[in-house]
Amino acid sequence: MKAFNRRLVIQPGYVATFALVMAATAGTAAPGGALKDAFKEHFPIGTAVNRNMVVGGAGFRRSAEQNEKDIALVKEQFNQITAENDMKWQLIHPREGADGYEFGPADAFVNFGSSNKMTVVGHTLVWHSQTPNWVFAGTNPAPVVTNAAPLAAANTNAPGTNRFGPGRFGGGFGRYNGPRASRDELLQRMRDHIHTVVGRYKGKVKSWDVVNEALADGNGTNVLRSSLWLEIIGPDFIAKAFQYAHEADPKAILRYNDYGLENAAKRKKLITLIKSLQAQTVPVHAIGSQAHLNVSITFETMDQTLAEIATLGLPIHITELDVNTAAGGQRGFGAEITNNTATTQGGLISDADRKLTDAYAGIFRAFLKHRDSVKMVTFWGANDANSWRGQGKPLLFDGNNQPKPAFDGVIAEAKKAAN
Ligand code: G3I
């Protein structure tokens, strides 16, 4: 496909037929070529893949036929994949104990990557979200929740003034409120989980999102968000997770992954956290910057974001890139699944395609400027139809796998960098 060529001298009717046939069998007939080739001198270009893309068949969003085309698009355009959901604790380890794992979909994901010679990324080991209740359950009574109570854990090695509290979703949204495991029990469960999952894919999964979204949002003084990991274990749950992952696969690249790092206050918290981990020689090897953005993003903001993160001296992986063009999503750079409905409401902004193109061009110009630090760029989905925020049409390919003007804008930046 990448060689699909406008210069073929054939009757126009044949060209149209040929293009249709090619578009039906492969992902797209993008005349711009493939993203992975355009950036091959700089960084891998990845995508999140959902279960159907690695096992085939129809999904809840796509028919079997559409899914075949999505798979072809993934193979054509990308050389790195991340499991969008199937390695999350809730899905890979739904029940307690050694028999409580469901490896089938994650195995299929890793095999898909290996057989297509793609770099495989694991997402994610420790997250406040999508973790089953049994992980946190035990016999210790849950504390009485009060936002004024200081953090009880003795080990406060990450600076900040974290407090007990329900957080934004406390008492609701899947947060377990029953009697709790002890610190030691939870650490043991975390260690077993990480050793089992990372150990199974040792040598096959190149990078892991070890800890996901542990930073607090907003301008407050809390560095870490309220979570059951923090409340039960204490702030060193992060260091422990990295330590266990490193034991399980000493060669894996271990990432700390978060969203909203384009926001100066959150970025400051990232730098505080990572410096604290580095001072303790915790094996954190890369920063994952999710980059769930909207069209208000500029080259200047991305430039400054990358320059500041780079001061940590670690590679930067862009892990979940998308750019929301829904009217409801133009205020912040968040990634909370609970906020997603609001951020995809209101229809598309005016002139969405042009603004999306400008935004992506600025973003990639910044990635290329910082290519000494930016070592991977992953889109959070291959096309708009599969995106978690598909109503915001945030990706480079539409629901028919056709390249959008933003695709051309990104390819143009690659060409400029090559000159
Ligand atoms: O698979 C079921 C399907 O059978 C069912 O019919 C359907 C009904 O709604 O739900 C499907 O499961 C959904 C799953 O995505 C697969 O699409 C879950 O309800 C839904 O909660 C889940 O959302 C995922 C979300 O994380 C929560 O885990 C999104 O796909 C995924 O894109 C999103 O990704 C996160 C990253 O992991 C971390 N950073 C933020 C990013 C966006 O929120």
CSV table of C-alpha atoms and ligand atoms in Angstrom, one decimal, residues 60-61 84-85 88 123 127 130 212-213 290 292 320 335 337 380 388, ligand 1:
chain,number,residue,atom,x,y,z
A,60,PHE,CA,-19.7,-3.8,19.6
A,61,ARG,CA,-18.7,-0.9,17.4
A,84,GLU,CA,-6.3,-0.4,24.8
A,85,ASN,CA,-8.0,-2.4,27.5
A,88,LYS,CA,-5.9,-3.7,32.6
A,123,HIS,CA,-0.8,-1.0,29.5
A,127,TRP,CA,-4.1,2.3,38.2
A,130,GLN,CA,-10.4,-0.6,36.3
A,212,ASN,CA,-0.9,5.1,35.5
A,213,GLU,CA,-2.4,8.5,36.4
A,290,GLN,CA,-0.8,10.6,27.2
A,292,HIS,CA,-5.4,13.6,25.2
A,320,GLU,CA,-2.3,8.1,24.0
A,335,ALA,CA,-8.7,11.8,30.2
A,337,ILE,CA,-13.6,8.2,31.3
A,380,TRP,CA,-5.1,6.2,21.1
A,388,TRP,CA,-13.0,6.1,23.1
B,1,G3I,O1,-16.3,-4.5,25.8
B,1,G3I,C1,-17.6,-3.9,26.3
B,1,G3I,C2,-18.7,-4.3,25.4
B,1,G3I,O2,-18.9,-5.7,25.3
B,1,G3I,C3,-20.0,-3.5,25.8
B,1,G3I,O3,-21.0,-3.8,25.0
B,1,G3I,C4,-19.7,-2.0,25.9
B,1,G3I,C5,-20.9,-1.3,26.4
B,1,G3I,O4,-20.6,0.1,26.6
B,1,G3I,O5,-18.6,-1.8,26.8
B,1,G3I,C6,-17.4,-2.4,26.4
B,1,G3I,O6,-16.4,-2.2,27.3
B,1,G3I,C7,-15.9,-0.8,27.4
B,1,G3I,C8,-14.4,-0.9,27.0
B,1,G3I,O7,-13.9,0.4,27.1
B,1,G3I,C9,-14.2,-1.4,25.5
B,1,G3I,O8,-14.5,-0.4,24.6
B,1,G3I,C10,-16.0,-0.3,28.8
B,1,G3I,O9,-17.4,-0.2,29.1
B,1,G3I,C11,-15.4,1.0,28.9
B,1,G3I,O10,-15.3,1.5,30.2
B,1,G3I,C12,-13.9,0.9,28.4
B,1,G3I,O11,-13.4,2.2,28.4
B,1,G3I,C13,-12.0,2.3,28.3
B,1,G3I,C14,-11.4,3.2,29.4
B,1,G3I,O12,-10.1,3.5,29.2
B,1,G3I,C15,-11.6,2.6,30.8
B,1,G3I,O13,-10.9,1.5,30.9
B,1,G3I,C16,-11.6,2.9,26.9
B,1,G3I,O14,-11.9,1.9,25.9
B,1,G3I,C17,-10.2,3.2,26.8
B,1,G3I,O15,-9.9,3.9,25.6
B,1,G3I,C18,-9.8,4.1,28.0
B,1,G3I,O16,-8.4,4.4,27.9
B,1,G3I,C19,-7.8,5.2,28.9
B,1,G3I,C20,-6.4,4.7,29.2
B,1,G3I,O17,-6.5,3.3,29.6
B,1,G3I,C21,-5.8,5.5,30.3
B,1,G3I,N1,-5.7,6.9,29.9
B,1,G3I,C22,-7.0,7.5,29.6
B,1,G3I,C23,-7.7,6.7,28.5
B,1,G3I,C24,-9.1,7.3,28.1
B,1,G3I,O18,-10.0,7.2,29.2
